[in-house]
């Protein structure tokens, strides 16, 4: 039993991952803001999925991004206000909408990707290519263990 082992928050992998995630998303938000783009890290996740395959349902975007429906709906509402995406009624299911990138959003995709890449490079600063690969594999394993 682990009852005798004292819990140390600073040694908790969950706590460390949370801090790293927050710092990374804050850095990317700052990169986007400094470049004048009306995009947040959370919106970038949805944009990335739509970039791969435009015209997805909110339900699918929620599953892909591992977010709940209300959160995705709020993100999309904000993205519509910012001119980044549009909702189009599904041709076969009137209860469902498809989400598409706007021409404006498509026009800034490459720049957004550069900012995301720069943030990734900051995250991995000082890592060898082997350390990068190992770290990504370990985080993937953590995700798989908890999924």
JSON list of C-alpha atoms in Angstrom, two decimals:
[
{"chain": "A", "resi": 1, "resn": "UNK", "atom": "CA", "xyz": [0.00, 0.00, 0.00]},
{"chain": "A", "resi": 2, "resn": "UNK", "atom": "CA", "xyz": [1.22, 3.51, -0.79]},
{"chain": "A", "resi": 3, "resn": "UNK", "atom": "CA", "xyz": [-0.30, 5.07, 2.32]},
{"chain": "A", "resi": 4, "resn": "UNK", "atom": "CA", "xyz": [3.12, 5.57, 3.90]},
{"chain": "A", "resi": 5, "resn": "UNK", "atom": "CA", "xyz": [4.51, 7.44, 0.90]},
{"chain": "A", "resi": 6, "resn": "UNK", "atom": "CA", "xyz": [3.95, 11.19, 1.33]},
{"chain": "A", "resi": 7, "resn": "UNK", "atom": "CA", "xyz": [2.25, 12.92, -1.59]},
{"chain": "A", "resi": 8, "resn": "UNK", "atom": "CA", "xyz": [4.32, 15.73, -3.08]},
{"chain": "A", "resi": 9, "resn": "UNK", "atom": "CA", "xyz": [2.45, 17.96, -5.49]},
{"chain": "A", "resi": 10, "resn": "UNK", "atom": "CA", "xyz": [5.66, 19.20, -7.11]},
{"chain": "A", "resi": 11, "resn": "UNK", "atom": "CA", "xyz": [6.53, 15.61, -8.07]},
{"chain": "A", "resi": 12, "resn": "UNK", "atom": "CA", "xyz": [3.08, 14.84, -9.53]},
{"chain": "A", "resi": 13, "resn": "UNK", "atom": "CA", "xyz": [3.19, 14.14, -13.27]},
{"chain": "A", "resi": 14, "resn": "UNK", "atom": "CA", "xyz": [-0.39, 15.38, -13.63]},
{"chain": "A", "resi": 15, "resn": "UNK", "atom": "CA", "xyz": [0.50, 18.66, -11.99]},
{"chain": "A", "resi": 16, "resn": "UNK", "atom": "CA", "xyz": [3.64, 19.04, -14.13]},
{"chain": "A", "resi": 17, "resn": "UNK", "atom": "CA", "xyz": [1.70, 18.28, -17.34]},
{"chain": "A", "resi": 18, "resn": "UNK", "atom": "CA", "xyz": [-0.98, 20.80, -16.37]},
{"chain": "A", "resi": 19, "resn": "UNK", "atom": "CA", "xyz": [1.60, 23.53, -15.82]},
{"chain": "A", "resi": 20, "resn": "UNK", "atom": "CA", "xyz": [3.42, 22.67, -19.07]},
{"chain": "A", "resi": 21, "resn": "UNK", "atom": "CA", "xyz": [0.13, 22.67, -20.99]},
{"chain": "A", "resi": 22, "resn": "UNK", "atom": "CA", "xyz": [-0.95, 26.01, -19.56]},
{"chain": "A", "resi": 23, "resn": "UNK", "atom": "CA", "xyz": [2.43, 27.60, -20.29]},
{"chain": "A", "resi": 24, "resn": "UNK", "atom": "CA", "xyz": [2.41, 26.25, -23.86]},
{"chain": "A", "resi": 25, "resn": "UNK", "atom": "CA", "xyz": [-1.14, 27.45, -24.57]},
{"chain": "A", "resi": 26, "resn": "UNK", "atom": "CA", "xyz": [-0.37, 30.85, -23.03]},
{"chain": "A", "resi": 27, "resn": "UNK", "atom": "CA", "xyz": [2.73, 31.14, -25.20]},
{"chain": "A", "resi": 28, "resn": "UNK", "atom": "CA", "xyz": [0.80, 30.28, -28.36]},
{"chain": "A", "resi": 29, "resn": "UNK", "atom": "CA", "xyz": [-1.97, 32.72, -27.41]},
{"chain": "A", "resi": 30, "resn": "UNK", "atom": "CA", "xyz": [0.69, 35.41, -27.03]},
{"chain": "A", "resi": 31, "resn": "UNK", "atom": "CA", "xyz": [2.24, 34.52, -30.41]},
{"chain": "A", "resi": 32, "resn": "UNK", "atom": "CA", "xyz": [-1.16, 34.83, -32.11]},
{"chain": "A", "resi": 33, "resn": "UNK", "atom": "CA", "xyz": [-1.99, 38.06, -30.25]},
{"chain": "A", "resi": 34, "resn": "UNK", "atom": "CA", "xyz": [1.39, 39.65, -31.05]},
{"chain": "A", "resi": 35, "resn": "UNK", "atom": "CA", "xyz": [0.85, 38.86, -34.74]},
{"chain": "A", "resi": 36, "resn": "UNK", "atom": "CA", "xyz": [-2.63, 40.43, -34.61]},
{"chain": "A", "resi": 37, "resn": "UNK", "atom": "CA", "xyz": [-4.61, 37.22, -35.16]},
{"chain": "A", "resi": 38, "resn": "UNK", "atom": "CA", "xyz": [-7.96, 36.82, -33.39]},
{"chain": "A", "resi": 39, "resn": "UNK", "atom": "CA", "xyz": [-7.28, 33.19, -32.47]},
{"chain": "A", "resi": 40, "resn": "UNK", "atom": "CA", "xyz": [-6.82, 31.40, -29.18]},
{"chain": "A", "resi": 41, "resn": "UNK", "atom": "CA", "xyz": [-5.07, 28.09, -28.55]},
{"chain": "A", "resi": 42, "resn": "UNK", "atom": "CA", "xyz": [-8.42, 26.35, -28.06]},
{"chain": "A", "resi": 43, "resn": "UNK", "atom": "CA", "xyz": [-9.76, 27.79, -31.31]},
{"chain": "A", "resi": 44, "resn": "UNK", "atom": "CA", "xyz": [-6.53, 26.75, -33.06]},
{"chain": "A", "resi": 45, "resn": "UNK", "atom": "CA", "xyz": [-7.30, 23.14, -32.13]},
{"chain": "A", "resi": 46, "resn": "UNK", "atom": "CA", "xyz": [-10.63, 23.33, -33.97]},
{"chain": "A", "resi": 47, "resn": "UNK", "atom": "CA", "xyz": [-9.09, 25.24, -36.89]},
{"chain": "A", "resi": 48, "resn": "UNK", "atom": "CA", "xyz": [-6.44, 22.51, -37.19]},
{"chain": "A", "resi": 49, "resn": "UNK", "atom": "CA", "xyz": [-9.08, 19.77, -37.43]},
{"chain": "A", "resi": 50, "resn": "UNK", "atom": "CA", "xyz": [-11.04, 21.80, -39.98]},
{"chain": "A", "resi": 51, "resn": "UNK", "atom": "CA", "xyz": [-7.87, 22.47, -41.95]},
{"chain": "A", "resi": 52, "resn": "UNK", "atom": "CA", "xyz": [-7.40, 18.71, -42.30]},
{"chain": "A", "resi": 53, "resn": "UNK", "atom": "CA", "xyz": [-11.04, 18.17, -43.18]},
{"chain": "A", "resi": 54, "resn": "UNK", "atom": "CA", "xyz": [-13.36, 21.12, -43.60]},
{"chain": "A", "resi": 55, "resn": "UNK", "atom": "CA", "xyz": [-17.11, 20.80, -43.05]},
{"chain": "A", "resi": 56, "resn": "UNK", "atom": "CA", "xyz": [-17.29, 18.75, -39.86]},
{"chain": "A", "resi": 57, "resn": "UNK", "atom": "CA", "xyz": [-20.11, 18.59, -37.34]},
{"chain": "A", "resi": 58, "resn": "UNK", "atom": "CA", "xyz": [-19.77, 20.20, -33.92]},
{"chain": "A", "resi": 59, "resn": "UNK", "atom": "CA", "xyz": [-20.21, 16.74, -32.42]},
{"chain": "A", "resi": 60, "resn": "UNK", "atom": "CA", "xyz": [-17.24, 15.37, -34.35]},
{"chain": "A", "resi": 61, "resn": "UNK", "atom": "CA", "xyz": [-15.12, 18.40, -33.46]},
{"chain": "A", "resi": 62, "resn": "UNK", "atom": "CA", "xyz": [-15.99, 17.86, -29.80]},
{"chain": "A", "resi": 63, "resn": "UNK", "atom": "CA", "xyz": [-14.90, 14.21, -30.00]},
{"chain": "A", "resi": 64, "resn": "UNK", "atom": "CA", "xyz": [-11.68, 15.01, -31.87]},
{"chain": "A", "resi": 65, "resn": "UNK", "atom": "CA", "xyz": [-10.71, 17.82, -29.50]},
{"chain": "A", "resi": 66, "resn": "UNK", "atom": "CA", "xyz": [-11.87, 15.88, -26.42]},
{"chain": "A", "resi": 67, "resn": "UNK", "atom": "CA", "xyz": [-14.02, 18.78, -25.31]},
{"chain": "A", "resi": 68, "resn": "UNK", "atom": "CA", "xyz": [-17.64, 18.78, -24.24]},
{"chain": "A", "resi": 69, "resn": "UNK", "atom": "CA", "xyz": [-20.39, 19.96, -26.60]},
{"chain": "A", "resi": 70, "resn": "UNK", "atom": "CA", "xyz": [-21.19, 23.23, -24.78]},
{"chain": "A", "resi": 71, "resn": "UNK", "atom": "CA", "xyz": [-17.49, 24.25, -24.80]},
{"chain": "A", "resi": 72, "resn": "UNK", "atom": "CA", "xyz": [-17.18, 23.53, -28.52]},
{"chain": "A", "resi": 73, "resn": "UNK", "atom": "CA", "xyz": [-20.42, 25.40, -29.22]},
{"chain": "A", "resi": 74, "resn": "UNK", "atom": "CA", "xyz": [-19.09, 28.48, -27.34]},
{"chain": "A", "resi": 75, "resn": "UNK", "atom": "CA", "xyz": [-15.75, 28.27, -29.17]},
{"chain": "A", "resi": 76, "resn": "UNK", "atom": "CA", "xyz": [-17.52, 28.09, -32.52]},
{"chain": "A", "resi": 77, "resn": "UNK", "atom": "CA", "xyz": [-19.84, 30.99, -31.63]},
{"chain": "A", "resi": 78, "resn": "UNK", "atom": "CA", "xyz": [-16.76, 33.11, -30.83]},
{"chain": "A", "resi": 79, "resn": "UNK", "atom": "CA", "xyz": [-15.04, 31.97, -34.01]},
{"chain": "A", "resi": 80, "resn": "UNK", "atom": "CA", "xyz": [-18.10, 32.96, -36.05]},
{"chain": "A", "resi": 81, "resn": "UNK", "atom": "CA", "xyz": [-18.05, 36.42, -34.44]},
{"chain": "A", "resi": 82, "resn": "UNK", "atom": "CA", "xyz": [-14.36, 36.70, -35.35]},
{"chain": "A", "resi": 83, "resn": "UNK", "atom": "CA", "xyz": [-15.04, 35.72, -38.96]},
{"chain": "A", "resi": 84, "resn": "UNK", "atom": "CA", "xyz": [-13.08, 32.47, -38.77]},
{"chain": "A", "resi": 85, "resn": "UNK", "atom": "CA", "xyz": [-15.77, 29.84, -39.37]},
{"chain": "A", "resi": 86, "resn": "UNK", "atom": "CA", "xyz": [-19.35, 29.56, -40.57]},
{"chain": "A", "resi": 87, "resn": "UNK", "atom": "CA", "xyz": [-22.17, 27.15, -39.71]},
{"chain": "A", "resi": 88, "resn": "UNK", "atom": "CA", "xyz": [-23.93, 25.59, -42.67]},
{"chain": "A", "resi": 89, "resn": "UNK", "atom": "CA", "xyz": [-27.03, 23.40, -42.31]},
{"chain": "A", "resi": 90, "resn": "UNK", "atom": "CA", "xyz": [-26.28, 19.74, -43.00]},
{"chain": "A", "resi": 91, "resn": "UNK", "atom": "CA", "xyz": [-27.82, 18.78, -46.36]},
{"chain": "A", "resi": 92, "resn": "UNK", "atom": "CA", "xyz": [-29.26, 15.52, -45.01]},
{"chain": "A", "resi": 93, "resn": "UNK", "atom": "CA", "xyz": [-29.89, 16.24, -41.32]},
{"chain": "A", "resi": 94, "resn": "UNK", "atom": "CA", "xyz": [-31.62, 19.54, -40.56]},
{"chain": "A", "resi": 95, "resn": "UNK", "atom": "CA", "xyz": [-30.81, 19.22, -36.84]},
{"chain": "A", "resi": 96, "resn": "UNK", "atom": "CA", "xyz": [-27.08, 19.28, -37.55]},
{"chain": "A", "resi": 97, "resn": "UNK", "atom": "CA", "xyz": [-24.75, 22.00, -38.79]},
{"chain": "A", "resi": 98, "resn": "UNK", "atom": "CA", "xyz": [-21.44, 21.63, -40.57]},
{"chain": "A", "resi": 99, "resn": "UNK", "atom": "CA", "xyz": [-18.58, 23.95, -39.62]},
{"chain": "A", "resi": 100, "resn": "UNK", "atom": "CA", "xyz": [-16.41, 25.43, -42.37]},
{"chain": "A", "resi": 101, "resn": "UNK", "atom": "CA", "xyz": [-13.39, 27.71, -42.34]},
{"chain": "A", "resi": 102, "resn": "UNK", "atom": "CA", "xyz": [-13.96, 31.12, -43.87]},
{"chain": "A", "resi": 103, "resn": "UNK", "atom": "CA", "xyz": [-11.81, 32.53, -46.65]},
{"chain": "A", "resi": 104, "resn": "UNK", "atom": "CA", "xyz": [-10.30, 34.87, -44.07]},
{"chain": "A", "resi": 105, "resn": "UNK", "atom": "CA", "xyz": [-9.28, 31.98, -41.83]},
{"chain": "A", "resi": 106, "resn": "UNK", "atom": "CA", "xyz": [-7.85, 30.05, -44.79]},
{"chain": "A", "resi": 107, "resn": "UNK", "atom": "CA", "xyz": [-5.82, 33.14, -45.71]},
{"chain": "A", "resi": 108, "resn": "UNK", "atom": "CA", "xyz": [-4.04, 33.15, -42.31]},
{"chain": "A", "resi": 109, "resn": "UNK", "atom": "CA", "xyz": [-3.61, 29.38, -41.87]},
{"chain": "A", "resi": 110, "resn": "UNK", "atom": "CA", "xyz": [0.02, 29.30, -42.95]},
{"chain": "A", "resi": 111, "resn": "UNK", "atom": "CA", "xyz": [0.91, 32.15, -40.58]},
{"chain": "A", "resi": 112, "resn": "UNK", "atom": "CA", "xyz": [-0.95, 30.47, -37.71]},
{"chain": "A", "resi": 113, "resn": "UNK", "atom": "CA", "xyz": [0.90, 27.22, -38.40]},
{"chain": "A", "resi": 114, "resn": "UNK", "atom": "CA", "xyz": [4.23, 29.08, -38.31]},
{"chain": "A", "resi": 115, "resn": "UNK", "atom": "CA", "xyz": [3.33, 30.52, -34.89]},
{"chain": "A", "resi": 116, "resn": "UNK", "atom": "CA", "xyz": [2.33, 27.05, -33.65]},
{"chain": "A", "resi": 117, "resn": "UNK", "atom": "CA", "xyz": [5.60, 25.61, -34.97]},
{"chain": "A", "resi": 118, "resn": "UNK", "atom": "CA", "xyz": [7.59, 28.37, -33.27]},
{"chain": "A", "resi": 119, "resn": "UNK", "atom": "CA", "xyz": [5.87, 27.54, -29.99]},
{"chain": "A", "resi": 120, "resn": "UNK", "atom": "CA", "xyz": [6.68, 23.86, -30.41]},
{"chain": "A", "resi": 121, "resn": "UNK", "atom": "CA", "xyz": [10.31, 24.80, -31.03]},
{"chain": "A", "resi": 122, "resn": "UNK", "atom": "CA", "xyz": [10.30, 26.83, -27.80]},
{"chain": "A", "resi": 123, "resn": "UNK", "atom": "CA", "xyz": [8.86, 23.86, -25.92]},
{"chain": "A", "resi": 124, "resn": "UNK", "atom": "CA", "xyz": [11.62, 21.58, -27.21]},
{"chain": "A", "resi": 125, "resn": "UNK", "atom": "CA", "xyz": [14.46, 24.10, -26.82]},
{"chain": "A", "resi": 126, "resn": "UNK", "atom": "CA", "xyz": [17.62, 22.23, -25.83]},
{"chain": "A", "resi": 127, "resn": "UNK", "atom": "CA", "xyz": [16.15, 18.79, -26.61]},
{"chain": "A", "resi": 128, "resn": "UNK", "atom": "CA", "xyz": [17.92, 16.41, -28.96]},
{"chain": "A", "resi": 129, "resn": "UNK", "atom": "CA", "xyz": [15.80, 14.85, -31.70]},
{"chain": "A", "resi": 130, "resn": "UNK", "atom": "CA", "xyz": [15.83, 11.60, -29.71]},
{"chain": "A", "resi": 131, "resn": "UNK", "atom": "CA", "xyz": [14.62, 13.41, -26.58]},
{"chain": "A", "resi": 132, "resn": "UNK", "atom": "CA", "xyz": [11.84, 15.06, -28.60]},
{"chain": "A", "resi": 133, "resn": "UNK", "atom": "CA", "xyz": [10.68, 11.73, -29.95]},
{"chain": "A", "resi": 134, "resn": "UNK", "atom": "CA", "xyz": [10.94, 10.03, -26.55]},
{"chain": "A", "resi": 135, "resn": "UNK", "atom": "CA", "xyz": [9.01, 12.83, -24.80]},
{"chain": "A", "resi": 136, "resn": "UNK", "atom": "CA", "xyz": [6.22, 12.74, -27.38]},
{"chain": "A", "resi": 137, "resn": "UNK", "atom": "CA", "xyz": [5.98, 8.95, -27.06]},
{"chain": "A", "resi": 138, "resn": "UNK", "atom": "CA", "xyz": [5.81, 9.14, -23.27]},
{"chain": "A", "resi": 139, "resn": "UNK", "atom": "CA", "xyz": [3.07, 11.78, -23.33]},
{"chain": "A", "resi": 140, "resn": "UNK", "atom": "CA", "xyz": [1.18, 9.67, -25.93]},
{"chain": "A", "resi": 141, "resn": "UNK", "atom": "CA", "xyz": [1.47, 6.71, -23.57]},
{"chain": "A", "resi": 142, "resn": "UNK", "atom": "CA", "xyz": [0.11, 8.77, -20.67]},
{"chain": "A", "resi": 143, "resn": "UNK", "atom": "CA", "xyz": [-2.83, 9.86, -22.83]},
{"chain": "A", "resi": 144, "resn": "UNK", "atom": "CA", "xyz": [-3.49, 6.26, -23.88]},
{"chain": "A", "resi": 145, "resn": "UNK", "atom": "CA", "xyz": [-3.32, 5.06, -20.25]},
{"chain": "A", "resi": 146, "resn": "UNK", "atom": "CA", "xyz": [-5.93, 7.61, -19.20]},
{"chain": "A", "resi": 147, "resn": "UNK", "atom": "CA", "xyz": [-8.18, 7.46, -22.25]}
]
